[in-house]
Coordinates of C-alpha atoms in Angstrom, one line a residue:
K16 CA 0.0 0.0 0.0
Y17 CA 2.9 2.4 0.8
I18 CA 4.4 1.9 -2.6
V19 CA 1.1 2.3 -4.4
N20 CA 0.5 5.6 -2.6
Y21 CA 4.0 6.8 -3.4
I22 CA 3.5 6.1 -7.1
R23 CA 0.2 7.9 -7.1
E24 CA 1.8 10.9 -5.4
S25 CA 4.7 11.0 -7.8
I26 CA 2.4 10.9 -10.8
S27 CA 0.2 13.6 -9.3
K28 CA 3.2 15.9 -8.8
C29 CA 3.9 15.6 -12.6
G30 CA 0.4 16.9 -13.2
L31 CA -0.9 13.6 -14.5
K32 CA -3.9 11.5 -13.7
S33 CA -3.7 7.9 -14.4
K34 CA -5.2 4.5 -13.4
L35 CA -2.5 2.2 -12.0
S36 CA -2.1 -1.2 -13.6
F37 CA 0.1 -4.0 -12.2
Y38 CA 1.8 -6.7 -14.3
N39 CA 3.9 -9.8 -13.5
H40 CA 7.6 -9.0 -13.1
H41 CA 8.8 -11.6 -15.6
K42 CA 6.1 -10.8 -18.2
C43 CA 7.4 -7.2 -18.1
H44 CA 10.9 -8.5 -18.8
A45 CA 9.7 -10.7 -21.6
A46 CA 7.7 -7.9 -23.2
S47 CA 10.6 -5.4 -23.1
S48 CA 12.9 -7.8 -24.9
Y49 CA 10.4 -9.0 -27.6
Y50 CA 8.8 -5.7 -28.5
F51 CA 12.1 -3.8 -28.8
S52 CA 13.6 -6.6 -30.9
P53 CA 14.0 -6.3 -34.7
F54 CA 11.5 -9.1 -35.3
A55 CA 8.6 -7.9 -33.1
F56 CA 5.3 -7.9 -35.0
K57 CA 7.0 -9.6 -38.0
E58 CA 8.1 -13.0 -36.6
R59 CA 7.4 -15.3 -33.7
A60 CA 10.0 -15.5 -30.9
L61 CA 10.8 -17.2 -27.7
S62 CA 11.2 -14.6 -24.9
F63 CA 13.2 -16.0 -22.0
S64 CA 13.7 -14.1 -18.7
L65 CA 16.1 -15.1 -16.0
D66 CA 17.0 -13.4 -12.7
G67 CA 17.2 -13.8 -9.0
F68 CA 13.6 -13.2 -8.0
G69 CA 10.5 -11.4 -9.1
D70 CA 6.8 -12.1 -8.2
H71 CA 7.8 -15.5 -6.7
L72 CA 9.6 -16.5 -10.0
F73 CA 13.1 -16.6 -11.3
S74 CA 12.4 -17.4 -14.9
S75 CA 9.6 -17.5 -17.5
I76 CA 9.3 -18.3 -21.1
Y77 CA 6.7 -16.8 -23.5
D78 CA 5.8 -17.6 -27.0
C79 CA 5.5 -14.1 -28.6
N80 CA 3.8 -13.5 -31.9
G81 CA 2.6 -9.9 -32.8
A82 CA 0.4 -8.6 -30.0
N83 CA 0.1 -12.0 -28.4
M84 CA 2.2 -13.3 -25.5
K85 CA 1.5 -16.9 -24.6
L86 CA 3.0 -18.2 -21.3
L87 CA 4.7 -21.5 -21.9
A88 CA 6.2 -22.1 -18.5
Q89 CA 7.5 -20.3 -15.4
S90 CA 10.1 -21.5 -12.8
R91 CA 9.2 -20.8 -9.3
A92 CA 11.6 -19.3 -6.7
N93 CA 10.7 -21.2 -3.6
L94 CA 10.9 -19.4 -0.3
I95 CA 13.4 -20.9 2.2
F96 CA 15.0 -19.7 5.5
I97 CA 18.7 -19.8 6.2
N98 CA 19.6 -19.0 9.8
N99 CA 16.3 -17.2 10.2
R100 CA 17.1 -15.2 7.0
R101 CA 14.4 -15.2 4.4
T102 CA 15.5 -15.9 0.8
Y103 CA 14.6 -17.7 -2.4
C104 CA 15.8 -20.6 -4.5
S105 CA 16.9 -19.5 -7.9
I106 CA 19.6 -19.6 -10.6
G107 CA 20.4 -15.9 -10.1
F108 CA 20.6 -16.1 -6.3
I109 CA 23.0 -19.1 -6.5
Y110 CA 25.4 -17.0 -8.6
T111 CA 25.0 -14.2 -6.1
A112 CA 25.8 -16.5 -3.2
F113 CA 29.1 -17.3 -5.0
T114 CA 29.7 -13.6 -5.6
I115 CA 29.3 -12.9 -1.8
A116 CA 31.6 -15.9 -0.9
L117 CA 34.3 -14.4 -3.1
G118 CA 34.1 -11.1 -1.1
F119 CA 32.3 -9.1 -3.8
I120 CA 29.2 -7.0 -3.5
P121 CA 25.9 -8.9 -4.2
N122 CA 23.7 -7.6 -7.0
S123 CA 26.6 -5.5 -8.3
D124 CA 29.8 -7.4 -8.7
E125 CA 28.5 -10.6 -10.5
G126 CA 30.4 -9.3 -13.5
K127 CA 33.6 -9.7 -11.5
V128 CA 32.8 -13.4 -10.9
E129 CA 32.3 -13.8 -14.7
A130 CA 35.6 -12.1 -15.4
L131 CA 37.5 -14.0 -12.8
A132 CA 36.1 -17.3 -14.1
A133 CA 38.3 -17.1 -17.3
Y134 CA 41.4 -17.6 -15.1
G135 CA 40.3 -20.8 -13.5
K136 CA 39.4 -24.4 -14.0
I137 CA 36.2 -26.4 -13.2
N138 CA 36.1 -28.2 -9.9
S139 CA 34.2 -31.5 -10.5
K140 CA 32.9 -32.0 -6.9
L141 CA 31.5 -28.5 -6.8
I142 CA 29.8 -28.9 -10.2
K143 CA 28.1 -32.1 -8.9
L144 CA 26.7 -30.2 -6.0
L145 CA 25.5 -27.4 -8.2
D146 CA 24.0 -29.8 -10.7
S147 CA 22.0 -31.4 -7.9
C148 CA 20.3 -28.0 -7.2
V149 CA 18.3 -27.9 -10.3
Q150 CA 16.3 -30.3 -12.5
I151 CA 14.7 -29.6 -15.9
K152 CA 11.2 -31.1 -16.1
N153 CA 8.7 -30.4 -18.8
L154 CA 9.5 -26.7 -19.6
K155 CA 10.4 -25.8 -16.0
M156 CA 13.6 -25.5 -14.0
L157 CA 12.8 -27.1 -10.6
M158 CA 15.1 -26.0 -7.7
N159 CA 16.0 -28.5 -4.9
P160 CA 15.7 -26.5 -1.6
N161 CA 17.6 -29.0 0.5
K162 CA 20.6 -28.8 -1.8
I163 CA 20.4 -25.0 -2.1
K164 CA 20.5 -24.6 1.6
K165 CA 24.0 -26.0 1.6
I166 CA 24.9 -23.5 -1.2
Y167 CA 23.4 -20.6 0.7
D168 CA 25.6 -21.4 3.7
Y169 CA 28.3 -18.8 3.4
K170 CA 30.6 -20.5 5.9
F171 CA 30.5 -23.6 3.7
L172 CA 31.0 -21.6 0.5
K173 CA 34.0 -19.6 1.9
N174 CA 35.7 -22.8 3.0
K175 CA 35.2 -24.0 -0.6
V176 CA 36.9 -20.8 -1.9
K177 CA 39.9 -21.6 0.3
E178 CA 39.8 -25.3 -0.8
V179 CA 39.6 -24.8 -4.6
G180 CA 41.0 -21.2 -5.0
K181 CA 39.1 -18.1 -6.1
E182 CA 39.6 -18.5 -9.8
N183 CA 38.4 -22.2 -9.8
F184 CA 35.5 -21.3 -7.6
A185 CA 34.4 -18.6 -10.0
C186 CA 35.0 -20.7 -13.1
T187 CA 32.8 -23.5 -11.7
V188 CA 29.7 -21.4 -11.0
Q189 CA 30.1 -19.7 -14.4
Y190 CA 30.4 -23.0 -16.2
W191 CA 27.4 -24.4 -14.3
L192 CA 25.3 -21.3 -15.3
E193 CA 26.2 -21.7 -19.0
K194 CA 25.6 -25.5 -19.0
T195 CA 22.3 -25.3 -17.2
I196 CA 20.8 -22.5 -19.3
V197 CA 22.1 -24.0 -22.6
N198 CA 20.5 -27.4 -21.6
Y199 CA 17.3 -25.7 -20.6
L200 CA 16.9 -23.7 -23.9
N201 CA 17.9 -26.8 -25.9
H202 CA 15.1 -28.7 -24.1
I203 CA 12.6 -26.0 -25.0
Q204 CA 13.7 -26.0 -28.6
K205 CA 13.0 -29.7 -28.8
K206 CA 9.5 -29.1 -27.6
N207 CA 8.8 -25.9 -29.5
K208 CA 10.8 -24.8 -32.5
F209 CA 11.8 -21.1 -32.5
N210 CA 14.0 -19.2 -34.9
N211 CA 14.3 -16.1 -32.7
L212 CA 15.3 -15.8 -29.1
C213 CA 14.8 -12.7 -26.8
L214 CA 16.7 -12.6 -23.5
S215 CA 16.0 -10.4 -20.5
G216 CA 16.4 -10.4 -16.7
G217 CA 19.5 -9.6 -14.7
V218 CA 21.3 -12.9 -15.5
A219 CA 21.1 -11.9 -19.2
A220 CA 23.8 -9.4 -18.4
N221 CA 26.2 -12.4 -18.3
V222 CA 27.8 -12.0 -21.8
I223 CA 29.7 -15.3 -21.7
M224 CA 26.5 -17.2 -21.0
N225 CA 25.0 -15.4 -23.9
L226 CA 27.9 -16.4 -26.1
K227 CA 27.4 -20.1 -25.2
I228 CA 23.8 -19.8 -26.2
F229 CA 24.8 -18.2 -29.5
E230 CA 27.5 -20.8 -30.2
K231 CA 25.7 -24.0 -29.1
L232 CA 22.1 -23.5 -29.9
K233 CA 20.4 -23.2 -33.3
F234 CA 18.5 -19.9 -33.0
K235 CA 18.7 -17.9 -36.2
N236 CA 18.5 -14.6 -34.3
I237 CA 19.2 -13.5 -30.7
Y238 CA 18.2 -10.2 -29.2
I239 CA 19.1 -9.1 -25.6
F240 CA 17.3 -6.0 -24.3
P241 CA 19.9 -3.4 -23.4
A242 CA 18.3 -2.7 -20.0
M243 CA 18.1 -6.3 -19.3
G244 CA 17.9 -5.9 -15.5
D245 CA 15.1 -4.5 -13.4
D246 CA 15.5 -1.1 -14.9
G247 CA 14.0 -2.6 -18.0
V248 CA 10.8 -3.8 -16.3
A249 CA 9.4 -0.3 -16.6
S250 CA 9.6 -0.5 -20.4
G251 CA 7.8 -3.9 -20.3
A252 CA 5.0 -2.5 -18.1
A253 CA 4.5 0.4 -20.4
I254 CA 4.3 -1.8 -23.4
L255 CA 1.8 -4.2 -21.7
T256 CA -0.4 -1.2 -20.8
A257 CA -0.3 0.1 -24.3
L258 CA -1.2 -3.3 -25.7
E259 CA -4.1 -3.7 -23.2
N260 CA -5.4 -0.3 -24.3
K261 CA -5.1 -1.2 -28.1
K262 CA -2.4 1.4 -28.7
D263 CA -0.1 1.2 -31.7
I264 CA 3.4 0.4 -30.6
S265 CA 4.8 -0.7 -33.9
W266 CA 7.0 2.5 -33.9
L267 CA 9.3 0.7 -31.4
K268 CA 10.8 -1.1 -34.3
N269 CA 12.4 2.1 -35.5
I270 CA 14.4 2.6 -32.2
K271 CA 17.9 1.3 -32.8
M272 CA 19.6 2.5 -29.6
P273 CA 18.4 3.0 -26.1
Y274 CA 19.3 6.7 -25.7
F275 CA 16.3 7.6 -23.6
G276 CA 18.0 9.7 -20.9
P277 CA 18.4 13.5 -20.6
D278 CA 20.3 15.5 -23.2
I279 CA 23.1 18.0 -22.7
K280 CA 22.5 21.8 -22.7
K281 CA 25.2 24.4 -23.7
K282 CA 24.6 26.6 -20.6
D283 CA 25.1 23.6 -18.3
I284 CA 28.5 22.8 -20.0
L285 CA 29.7 26.4 -19.6
S286 CA 28.5 26.6 -16.0
A287 CA 30.1 23.3 -14.9
A288 CA 33.5 24.1 -16.6
K289 CA 33.7 27.5 -15.1
K290 CA 33.1 26.4 -11.5
D291 CA 36.5 24.8 -11.2
K292 CA 39.6 27.0 -11.8
K293 CA 41.6 24.0 -12.8
L294 CA 39.5 23.5 -16.0
S295 CA 39.9 25.2 -19.4
I296 CA 37.2 25.1 -22.0
R297 CA 37.4 25.6 -25.7
N298 CA 34.8 25.5 -28.5
I299 CA 36.1 23.2 -31.3
K300 CA 32.8 22.9 -33.3
G301 CA 33.4 21.0 -36.6
K302 CA 36.7 19.6 -35.4
E303 CA 35.5 17.3 -32.5
E304 CA 36.0 14.0 -34.3
I305 CA 39.4 14.7 -35.8
N306 CA 40.6 16.1 -32.4
L307 CA 39.4 13.0 -30.6
A308 CA 40.9 10.6 -33.1
R309 CA 44.3 12.4 -33.0
S310 CA 44.4 12.4 -29.2
L311 CA 43.4 8.7 -29.0
A312 CA 46.1 7.9 -31.6
K313 CA 48.6 9.5 -29.3
N314 CA 47.5 7.1 -26.6
K315 CA 45.5 9.6 -24.6
I316 CA 42.5 8.4 -22.6
I317 CA 39.5 10.7 -23.1
A318 CA 35.9 11.0 -21.8
L319 CA 33.1 11.8 -24.1
V320 CA 29.6 13.1 -23.2
D321 CA 27.2 13.8 -26.0
G322 CA 23.5 13.5 -26.7
K323 CA 20.9 11.6 -24.6
M324 CA 22.1 9.3 -21.8
E325 CA 22.0 5.5 -22.3
Y326 CA 19.2 3.4 -20.8
G327 CA 20.7 0.3 -19.2
P328 CA 24.1 -0.7 -17.7
R329 CA 26.3 -0.3 -20.8
A330 CA 27.9 3.0 -22.0
L331 CA 27.1 3.1 -25.8
G332 CA 29.1 6.1 -26.8
N333 CA 27.2 9.0 -25.1
R334 CA 28.6 8.7 -21.6
S335 CA 31.9 6.9 -22.4
I336 CA 35.6 6.7 -21.7
L337 CA 37.5 6.0 -24.9
A338 CA 41.1 4.7 -25.4
S339 CA 43.3 3.0 -27.9
A340 CA 43.3 -0.8 -27.9
F341 CA 46.8 -1.2 -29.2
D342 CA 48.8 -0.7 -26.0
K343 CA 48.5 -3.5 -23.4
D344 CA 49.2 -1.1 -20.6
T345 CA 46.1 0.9 -21.4
K346 CA 44.0 -1.8 -19.6
N347 CA 46.2 -1.4 -16.4
R348 CA 46.0 2.4 -16.6
L349 CA 42.2 2.4 -16.9
N350 CA 41.8 -0.1 -14.0
L351 CA 44.3 1.3 -11.6
K352 CA 44.3 5.1 -12.2
I353 CA 40.9 5.9 -13.7
K354 CA 38.2 3.3 -13.0
K355 CA 40.0 1.8 -10.0
R356 CA 38.6 -1.7 -10.6
T357 CA 40.2 -5.1 -10.0
K358 CA 43.0 -5.7 -12.5
F359 CA 41.5 -9.0 -13.9
Q360 CA 38.4 -7.1 -15.3
P361 CA 38.5 -6.7 -19.1
F362 CA 37.6 -3.6 -21.1
C363 CA 35.4 -3.8 -24.2
P364 CA 35.8 -2.5 -27.7
I365 CA 33.7 -0.2 -29.9
V366 CA 34.1 -1.3 -33.5
L367 CA 32.9 -0.3 -36.9
E368 CA 30.2 -2.7 -38.1
E369 CA 32.0 -2.9 -41.5
D370 CA 35.1 -4.4 -39.7
R371 CA 33.1 -6.9 -37.6
E372 CA 33.7 -10.0 -39.8
E373 CA 37.4 -9.0 -40.2
F374 CA 38.0 -9.0 -36.4
F375 CA 35.7 -11.7 -35.1
L376 CA 35.4 -15.4 -35.7
K377 CA 31.6 -15.6 -35.5
S378 CA 29.3 -12.8 -34.7
Y379 CA 26.3 -10.8 -35.6
E380 CA 25.5 -7.1 -35.6
N381 CA 25.1 -6.3 -31.9
N382 CA 24.9 -2.6 -31.1
H383 CA 24.4 -2.8 -27.4
M384 CA 27.4 -4.7 -25.9
T385 CA 25.1 -7.5 -24.7
M386 CA 27.1 -10.5 -25.9
A387 CA 30.8 -11.6 -26.0
F388 CA 32.4 -12.9 -29.2
K389 CA 35.7 -14.5 -29.9
M390 CA 38.3 -12.3 -31.6
K391 CA 40.6 -13.8 -34.2
K392 CA 44.0 -14.6 -32.8
K393 CA 45.7 -12.3 -35.3
Y394 CA 43.8 -9.3 -33.8
Q395 CA 44.1 -10.5 -30.2
K396 CA 47.8 -9.6 -30.6
I397 CA 47.1 -6.3 -32.3
F398 CA 44.4 -5.2 -29.8
P399 CA 45.6 -6.6 -26.4
S400 CA 43.6 -4.1 -24.3
A401 CA 40.3 -5.0 -26.0
I402 CA 40.2 -8.7 -25.1
H403 CA 39.9 -10.9 -22.0
I404 CA 42.4 -13.6 -21.2
N405 CA 40.1 -16.2 -23.0
G406 CA 40.2 -14.3 -26.3
T407 CA 36.7 -12.9 -26.0
A408 CA 35.5 -9.3 -26.2
R409 CA 32.1 -7.7 -25.6
P410 CA 31.9 -5.3 -28.6
Q411 CA 29.6 -2.6 -29.6
F412 CA 29.3 -2.6 -33.4
V413 CA 28.7 0.9 -34.7
T414 CA 27.0 2.1 -37.9
K415 CA 26.2 5.6 -39.1
N416 CA 22.6 5.1 -38.1
T417 CA 23.2 3.8 -34.5
N418 CA 25.7 6.5 -33.4
S419 CA 26.8 8.9 -36.1
K420 CA 29.4 10.7 -33.8
I421 CA 31.1 7.6 -32.6
Y422 CA 31.0 6.3 -36.2
R423 CA 32.8 9.4 -37.5
I424 CA 35.4 9.2 -34.6
L425 CA 36.1 5.6 -35.5
K426 CA 36.4 6.5 -39.2
E427 CA 38.9 9.3 -38.4
F428 CA 40.9 6.9 -36.1
K429 CA 41.0 4.3 -38.9
K430 CA 42.4 6.9 -41.3
I431 CA 45.2 7.6 -38.8
T432 CA 46.0 4.0 -37.5
G433 CA 44.4 1.7 -40.1
Y434 CA 41.8 0.2 -37.6
G435 CA 38.3 1.3 -36.7
I436 CA 38.4 0.0 -33.1
L437 CA 38.7 1.7 -29.6
I438 CA 38.2 0.8 -26.0
N439 CA 34.8 1.9 -24.7
T440 CA 33.9 1.8 -21.0
S441 CA 31.3 3.7 -18.9
F442 CA 32.3 7.2 -17.8
N443 CA 32.2 6.9 -14.0
L444 CA 34.6 6.3 -11.2
H445 CA 34.6 3.4 -8.9
G446 CA 31.5 3.4 -6.6
R447 CA 29.7 6.2 -8.7
S448 CA 26.9 5.9 -11.2
M449 CA 27.5 6.7 -14.8
V450 CA 27.8 10.5 -15.3
L451 CA 24.4 12.2 -16.1
S452 CA 25.1 15.9 -16.4
P453 CA 28.0 18.1 -17.4
Q454 CA 28.6 18.8 -13.7
D455 CA 28.9 15.0 -13.1
A456 CA 31.4 14.8 -16.0
C457 CA 33.5 17.7 -14.8
D458 CA 33.6 16.4 -11.2
D459 CA 34.8 12.9 -12.3
F460 CA 37.2 14.4 -14.8
V461 CA 39.0 16.4 -12.1
A462 CA 39.0 13.4 -9.8
C463 CA 40.9 11.0 -12.0
D464 CA 43.7 10.6 -14.5
L465 CA 41.8 11.3 -17.7
D466 CA 43.7 13.4 -20.3
E467 CA 40.8 15.2 -22.0
L468 CA 37.0 15.7 -21.7
Y469 CA 34.8 16.3 -24.7
I470 CA 31.2 17.5 -24.0
K471 CA 29.3 18.0 -27.3
N472 CA 31.5 20.4 -29.3
F473 CA 33.6 21.6 -26.3
L474 CA 37.1 20.4 -25.3
I475 CA 37.8 20.6 -21.5
T476 CA 41.3 20.2 -20.2
K477 CA 43.0 20.4 -16.8
S478 CA 45.8 22.8 -15.9
D479 CA 49.0 21.5 -14.3

């Protein structure tokens, strides 16, 4: 009741009057992924959501076809108590338990487990225990509460970390996740043939799991909603409301990129830059792309803020830190002096779509950094800062239509160096959210070792 009243008050403050509708958490996930996909309203698709918990479920599968969403099955997150602590049985929460046991932050650092896994080997005893936690029956994943209680015992898990080592511990849970989901989707495909797969839910942020689905299953097309986590549920709820009210949402197919956040205003740029005496600002209108490319070719690390902010966890060129991929020390500088992350975490490339097949073994046009692909060995040596230890990268492939400014920067960089590829990571410092405003950008720029800051057509630098 408190939440409902809060929502009503918030809507009222905006001068709006509206009837409140409530939708199932996983149906919202599934709707967001299907109706933003390139095959919505044109082709049938399987929409699969997977997370820790939502409306007593951790997963659902829908047969989506036009305006129709048919529920095929849902996997229940059973309530259990561990040392008088209330929790739920789910695939996502098992992965989070391993995250906690490794000393990382739950619901935040699961990506660190995924990254660390590439350095380890699978522990057979631990895999057997994990395998015993879930059973695939009909179209459902059934969790075994008795086995999961052991997994949720952090004392037991932390002893396992000491026994097998951090890298092997991470590798084992990552391998188990990949195997379980590939087997589950393969089971569904045998029962119901689908050409198209849509993924959503927080676990769909695991790009190596997504890669295994891409490599091992026979889906013709895969689409992962850029805001795959619970931030994306709002989009799904809006879509379901529109469908319920017979509204035309076919215009969604024209949206290529999730740039739904606030834009940048000139007065805010000037105001932010002038607040700090350490900063100098210069208008370089018409020369932004060539200036950026030249700086990057000199191995400078720069920040770029332009246009509307991205919706979802990935920086897609509008709130990004960019760097050259050629120098292997770039990764260390980014991790230690700018992002202040653990040294084993990789950075991702932004690549011209026209060069995709040249650089990668097997891939498809993915504009949202939602899947990893394997880079060809030749280019692993040329772009050492753009790949992980296992030879994978999570690229954003760029066309003129998806981000014209980044496209032009990559083209200018290619003219200088011969390659249309750069490191692209979110513009934020450790523990802070992605920059939203020019003031956020200037604050983070001053607080770290970045060389240059570009906001729209302004170049901002620091005095010595």
